[in-house]
């Protein structure tokens, strides 16, 4: 039932650590999910340095999804969006032919607190890779269906699952779900999609006789319902969908074409990609031009 277990690899992004789950050498994608990071958890005192912020940087060929358990981030992008995301909400940004954005921790800087959340990249199907860029923000059960009962709290973050559909404008068949399980609670993931995985953000769960702990993701074989039992209070992220074909990834660029990535690199290097109107005073250069690693956000 479990094809593979992936341990998140910790990586410092210039102020706090993230756990990189996807891509992985033995599993590059799960459905259209081409990238998955667990941000934190990290505690901050007030007035921490601005170097922790994620400065403006570009994307092509994908949609990004930000989702927080704790903390707050302010998003600004080159299509004019500016919004602070807080726990239980979704920021959905579609890069398409090209977008730039920043993630700033202004509320945390003023108050202190914990940053803890997930960042996913969802590759666009080939026919949508060059679509116009866009952004949408989603909150509340009208946009993100919610269920509570029998020791389980569940929120559908994107796509369709469990007979519900989120309002996030996805471009291929997928699902992304946030579970909170009380100790002893059981819940099942149906065999609805051909590619499925579960990432344990915190706690411990038992699946098919195997225990998964915090910062581990199991990738499941298709065709069988997967039953989870929480051995302690646990947070689990379910994700997957239908495959859309392999993708090249270089820095913040995702594409079915290596040539398109080279063009995006050239455009960013030459300053041909518009910066966010409300955050255009600095940017992250290409890694070849800049010694510290760029943020994966």
Short mmCIF file of C-alpha atoms in Angstrom, two decimals:
data_model
loop_
_atom_site.label_atom_id
_atom_site.label_comp_id
_atom_site.label_asym_id
_atom_site.label_seq_id
_atom_site.Cartn_x
_atom_site.Cartn_y
_atom_site.Cartn_z
CA UNK A 1 0.00 0.00 0.00
CA UNK A 2 2.90 2.38 0.79
CA UNK A 3 5.23 2.71 -2.19
CA UNK A 4 7.72 5.11 -0.62
CA UNK A 5 8.36 7.11 2.56
CA UNK A 6 10.12 10.47 2.13
CA UNK A 7 11.77 12.27 5.05
CA UNK A 8 11.71 16.07 4.80
CA UNK A 9 15.22 17.49 4.32
CA UNK A 10 15.89 20.56 6.45
CA UNK A 11 17.17 23.64 4.64
CA UNK A 12 18.05 27.09 5.94
CA UNK A 13 16.56 29.82 3.76
CA UNK A 14 18.23 32.75 5.47
CA UNK A 15 16.48 33.12 8.81
CA UNK A 16 14.59 29.93 9.48
CA UNK A 17 14.47 26.37 8.25
CA UNK A 18 12.07 24.66 5.88
CA UNK A 19 11.61 20.95 5.35
CA UNK A 20 11.88 20.05 1.66
CA UNK A 21 9.65 17.08 0.79
CA UNK A 22 9.22 17.32 -2.98
CA UNK A 23 10.93 17.03 -5.37
CA UNK A 24 12.73 13.88 -4.22
CA UNK A 25 15.27 11.81 -6.15
CA UNK A 26 13.01 8.74 -6.23
CA UNK A 27 9.75 10.67 -6.64
CA UNK A 28 9.79 13.96 -8.51
CA UNK A 29 6.02 14.62 -8.46
CA UNK A 30 2.77 13.39 -6.91
CA UNK A 31 -0.02 14.16 -9.37
CA UNK A 32 0.67 17.76 -10.43
CA UNK A 33 2.44 18.59 -7.13
CA UNK A 34 6.01 19.28 -8.12
CA UNK A 35 7.23 20.95 -4.93
CA UNK A 36 6.29 20.75 -1.25
CA UNK A 37 7.94 22.56 1.65
CA UNK A 38 7.06 22.67 5.33
CA UNK A 39 7.88 26.19 6.56
CA UNK A 40 9.06 26.04 10.15
CA UNK A 41 7.80 25.71 12.76
CA UNK A 42 10.01 28.58 13.87
CA UNK A 43 9.62 31.06 16.74
CA UNK A 44 10.51 34.71 16.28
CA UNK A 45 11.06 37.52 18.75
CA UNK A 46 9.78 40.97 17.75
CA UNK A 47 12.00 43.08 15.50
CA UNK A 48 13.81 40.18 13.83
CA UNK A 49 15.84 41.25 10.76
CA UNK A 50 14.23 41.90 7.39
CA UNK A 51 16.68 39.45 5.84
CA UNK A 52 14.22 36.72 6.85
CA UNK A 53 11.66 38.09 4.37
CA UNK A 54 11.38 36.53 0.91
CA UNK A 55 12.27 39.32 -1.51
CA UNK A 56 10.63 39.64 -4.95
CA UNK A 57 11.41 36.72 -7.25
CA UNK A 58 9.88 35.20 -10.42
CA UNK A 59 7.93 32.07 -11.40
CA UNK A 60 6.66 30.52 -14.63
CA UNK A 61 4.63 27.45 -15.51
CA UNK A 62 3.05 26.73 -12.15
CA UNK A 63 0.62 27.76 -9.44
CA UNK A 64 1.82 28.32 -5.89
CA UNK A 65 -0.34 27.54 -2.86
CA UNK A 66 0.46 28.97 0.57
CA UNK A 67 -1.31 27.60 3.65
CA UNK A 68 -0.48 28.39 7.29
CA UNK A 69 -1.01 26.56 10.58
CA UNK A 70 0.41 29.46 12.60
CA UNK A 71 1.71 32.95 11.87
CA UNK A 72 1.08 35.43 9.06
CA UNK A 73 2.64 36.45 5.73
CA UNK A 74 2.01 39.44 3.50
CA UNK A 75 1.91 38.61 -0.21
CA UNK A 76 2.59 41.20 -2.93
CA UNK A 77 2.83 40.43 -6.64
CA UNK A 78 3.22 41.92 -10.10
CA UNK A 79 -0.49 41.69 -10.94
CA UNK A 80 -1.24 44.18 -8.16
CA UNK A 81 -2.22 41.87 -5.29
CA UNK A 82 -1.44 42.67 -1.67
CA UNK A 83 -2.91 40.58 1.14
CA UNK A 84 -1.93 39.07 4.46
CA UNK A 85 -2.59 35.36 4.80
CA UNK A 86 -3.40 33.91 8.23
CA UNK A 87 -4.04 30.30 9.35
CA UNK A 88 -6.81 28.41 7.57
CA UNK A 89 -6.70 30.58 4.44
CA UNK A 90 -5.28 29.93 0.97
CA UNK A 91 -3.17 32.13 -1.27
CA UNK A 92 -3.33 30.78 -4.82
CA UNK A 93 -1.01 32.42 -7.35
CA UNK A 94 -0.86 31.26 -10.95
CA UNK A 95 2.40 32.21 -12.63
CA UNK A 96 1.58 31.03 -16.16
CA UNK A 97 3.69 33.06 -18.59
CA UNK A 98 5.39 34.86 -15.70
CA UNK A 99 4.78 36.57 -12.36
CA UNK A 100 6.89 38.00 -9.56
CA UNK A 101 6.01 38.16 -5.88
CA UNK A 102 7.34 38.63 -2.37
CA UNK A 103 6.44 37.18 1.03
CA UNK A 104 7.01 39.53 3.97
CA UNK A 105 6.66 38.78 7.68
CA UNK A 106 5.59 42.22 8.83
CA UNK A 107 3.06 41.18 11.49
CA UNK A 108 5.48 38.68 13.01
CA UNK A 109 8.21 41.31 12.98
CA UNK A 110 6.05 43.73 14.94
CA UNK A 111 4.62 41.21 17.43
CA UNK A 112 6.80 38.12 17.42
CA UNK A 113 5.31 34.64 17.18
CA UNK A 114 5.50 31.31 15.37
CA UNK A 115 5.67 30.68 11.63
CA UNK A 116 4.40 27.26 10.62
CA UNK A 117 2.86 26.38 7.27
CA UNK A 118 3.03 24.65 3.91
CA UNK A 119 4.17 25.88 0.53
CA UNK A 120 3.25 23.86 -2.57
CA UNK A 121 3.94 24.29 -6.25
CA UNK A 122 1.42 22.75 -8.63
CA UNK A 123 2.64 22.37 -12.21
CA UNK A 124 0.28 23.62 -14.90
CA UNK A 125 -0.77 21.34 -17.76
CA UNK A 126 1.03 22.13 -21.02
CA UNK A 127 -1.99 23.94 -22.47
CA UNK A 128 -2.01 26.34 -19.49
CA UNK A 129 1.72 26.88 -19.00
CA UNK A 130 1.62 30.22 -20.82
CA UNK A 131 -1.73 31.45 -19.48
CA UNK A 132 -2.06 34.95 -18.03
CA UNK A 133 -0.79 35.24 -14.48
CA UNK A 134 -3.30 35.75 -11.67
CA UNK A 135 -3.92 35.60 -7.93
CA UNK A 136 -6.82 34.68 -5.64
CA UNK A 137 -7.29 34.51 -1.88
CA UNK A 138 -9.68 32.03 -0.25
CA UNK A 139 -11.07 31.81 3.28
CA UNK A 140 -14.05 30.31 5.09
CA UNK A 141 -16.08 27.17 4.53
CA UNK A 142 -17.83 28.59 1.46
CA UNK A 143 -14.49 28.52 -0.39
CA UNK A 144 -12.74 25.78 1.57
CA UNK A 145 -15.23 23.08 2.68
CA UNK A 146 -14.84 22.03 6.31
CA UNK A 147 -15.86 18.92 8.25
CA UNK A 148 -15.66 18.05 11.95
CA UNK A 149 -16.64 14.82 13.70
CA UNK A 150 -15.40 11.61 15.35
CA UNK A 151 -12.07 13.15 16.36
CA UNK A 152 -11.37 14.55 12.90
CA UNK A 153 -11.24 18.13 11.65
CA UNK A 154 -10.83 18.36 7.88
CA UNK A 155 -10.48 21.27 5.46
CA UNK A 156 -10.38 20.90 1.67
CA UNK A 157 -7.70 23.35 0.59
CA UNK A 158 -7.85 22.85 -3.17
CA UNK A 159 -9.40 20.57 -5.76
CA UNK A 160 -12.05 17.93 -5.13
CA UNK A 161 -12.23 15.17 -2.51
CA UNK A 162 -14.68 13.46 -0.18
CA UNK A 163 -17.61 14.67 -2.28
CA UNK A 164 -16.65 18.35 -1.86
CA UNK A 165 -15.02 20.95 -4.10
CA UNK A 166 -12.94 23.97 -3.09
CA UNK A 167 -13.27 27.31 -4.86
CA UNK A 168 -9.55 27.54 -5.61
CA UNK A 169 -9.26 27.73 -9.45
CA UNK A 170 -7.14 24.64 -10.16
CA UNK A 171 -6.27 23.59 -13.71
CA UNK A 172 -6.04 19.79 -13.46
CA UNK A 173 -7.62 17.03 -11.33
CA UNK A 174 -6.10 17.23 -7.84
CA UNK A 175 -6.83 17.28 -4.13
CA UNK A 176 -5.16 18.94 -1.13
CA UNK A 177 -6.62 18.39 2.35
CA UNK A 178 -5.71 19.43 5.90
CA UNK A 179 -6.57 16.87 8.61
CA UNK A 180 -6.35 17.35 12.36
CA UNK A 181 -6.77 14.01 14.15
CA UNK A 182 -7.32 13.49 17.87
CA UNK A 183 -5.43 10.62 19.50
CA UNK A 184 -7.13 7.36 18.55
CA UNK A 185 -9.14 8.87 15.71
CA UNK A 186 -9.37 6.99 12.42
CA UNK A 187 -9.94 8.39 8.93
CA UNK A 188 -9.73 7.00 5.41
CA UNK A 189 -8.37 8.32 2.12
CA UNK A 190 -10.35 6.77 -0.77
CA UNK A 191 -8.80 5.45 -3.98
CA UNK A 192 -10.20 8.35 -6.01
CA UNK A 193 -6.99 9.51 -7.69
CA UNK A 194 -4.17 7.54 -9.25
CA UNK A 195 -1.43 9.38 -7.32
CA UNK A 196 -1.81 10.09 -3.59
CA UNK A 197 0.42 10.99 -0.67
CA UNK A 198 0.15 12.04 2.98
CA UNK A 199 2.59 14.32 4.81
CA UNK A 200 2.63 14.24 8.61
CA UNK A 201 3.18 17.80 9.79
CA UNK A 202 3.06 16.86 13.48
CA UNK A 203 2.24 13.83 15.59
CA UNK A 204 2.28 10.13 14.63
CA UNK A 205 -0.13 8.03 12.60
CA UNK A 206 -0.29 4.35 11.71
CA UNK A 207 -0.98 3.37 8.12
CA UNK A 208 -1.00 -0.23 6.85
CA UNK A 209 0.92 -1.38 9.91
CA UNK A 210 3.61 1.29 9.47
CA UNK A 211 4.09 4.29 11.77
CA UNK A 212 4.67 7.67 10.16
CA UNK A 213 6.08 10.47 12.28
CA UNK A 214 6.42 14.20 11.94
CA UNK A 215 8.18 15.41 8.77
CA UNK A 216 7.54 12.16 6.88
CA UNK A 217 5.47 11.71 3.72
CA UNK A 218 4.11 8.40 2.48
CA UNK A 219 3.38 7.91 -1.23
CA UNK A 220 0.65 5.32 -1.78
CA UNK A 221 0.07 2.71 -4.43
CA UNK A 222 -3.09 3.30 -6.48
CA UNK A 223 -6.34 1.42 -6.15
CA UNK A 224 -6.81 0.91 -2.41
CA UNK A 225 -8.45 2.92 0.36
CA UNK A 226 -5.87 4.04 2.92
CA UNK A 227 -6.89 4.00 6.60
CA UNK A 228 -5.10 6.21 9.12
CA UNK A 229 -5.13 5.89 12.90
CA UNK A 230 -3.67 8.71 14.99
CA UNK A 231 -1.37 7.44 17.75
CA UNK A 232 -1.34 10.94 19.24
CA UNK A 233 -2.83 14.30 18.19
CA UNK A 234 -1.66 14.68 14.60
CA UNK A 235 -1.78 17.02 11.62
CA UNK A 236 -1.73 15.33 8.21
CA UNK A 237 -1.74 16.91 4.75
CA UNK A 238 -3.25 14.77 1.99
CA UNK A 239 -2.28 15.59 -1.59
CA UNK A 240 -2.22 14.21 -5.10
CA UNK A 241 -4.14 14.00 -8.33
CA UNK A 242 -3.67 12.85 -11.89
CA UNK A 243 -0.22 13.03 -13.51
CA UNK A 244 0.37 15.73 -16.11
CA UNK A 245 3.76 14.57 -17.39
CA UNK A 246 7.32 15.29 -16.26
CA UNK A 247 8.54 18.80 -15.59
CA UNK A 248 11.91 20.54 -15.53
CA UNK A 249 12.62 22.61 -12.43
CA UNK A 250 15.38 25.18 -12.17
CA UNK A 251 15.41 27.71 -9.34
CA UNK A 252 11.85 29.13 -9.23
CA UNK A 253 10.96 28.10 -12.78
CA UNK A 254 8.91 25.03 -13.79
CA UNK A 255 8.22 24.02 -17.38
CA UNK A 256 7.78 21.09 -19.75
CA UNK A 257 10.49 22.77 -21.88
CA UNK A 258 14.14 23.34 -20.98
CA UNK A 259 14.29 26.12 -23.58
CA UNK A 260 11.43 27.95 -21.85
CA UNK A 261 13.31 27.86 -18.57
CA UNK A 262 16.41 29.28 -20.26
CA UNK A 263 14.26 32.09 -21.67
CA UNK A 264 12.84 32.82 -18.21
CA UNK A 265 16.35 32.95 -16.75
CA UNK A 266 17.43 35.37 -19.46
CA UNK A 267 14.35 37.54 -18.91
CA UNK A 268 14.97 37.75 -15.16
CA UNK A 269 18.66 38.43 -15.58
CA UNK A 270 17.90 41.24 -18.03
CA UNK A 271 15.19 42.81 -15.87
CA UNK A 272 12.37 42.08 -18.31
CA UNK A 273 9.99 40.69 -15.67
CA UNK A 274 7.94 43.31 -13.85
CA UNK A 275 8.42 43.58 -10.09
CA UNK A 276 5.48 43.96 -7.68
CA UNK A 277 4.23 47.56 -7.77
CA UNK A 278 4.11 47.65 -3.96
CA UNK A 279 7.48 45.95 -3.45
CA UNK A 280 9.86 46.91 -6.23
CA UNK A 281 12.87 48.18 -4.27
CA UNK A 282 14.82 44.91 -4.28
CA UNK A 283 14.80 41.42 -5.76
CA UNK A 284 16.53 38.04 -5.61
CA UNK A 285 19.09 37.66 -8.42
CA UNK A 286 19.60 34.39 -10.24
CA UNK A 287 21.67 32.00 -8.09
CA UNK A 288 24.56 32.12 -10.56
CA UNK A 289 24.79 35.85 -9.87
CA UNK A 290 24.29 35.63 -6.12
CA UNK A 291 26.17 33.56 -3.54
CA UNK A 292 23.52 32.78 -0.87
CA UNK A 293 20.80 30.34 -1.97
CA UNK A 294 17.50 31.87 -3.04
CA UNK A 295 14.41 31.07 -1.04
CA UNK A 296 12.28 28.19 -2.35
CA UNK A 297 9.13 30.15 -1.54
#
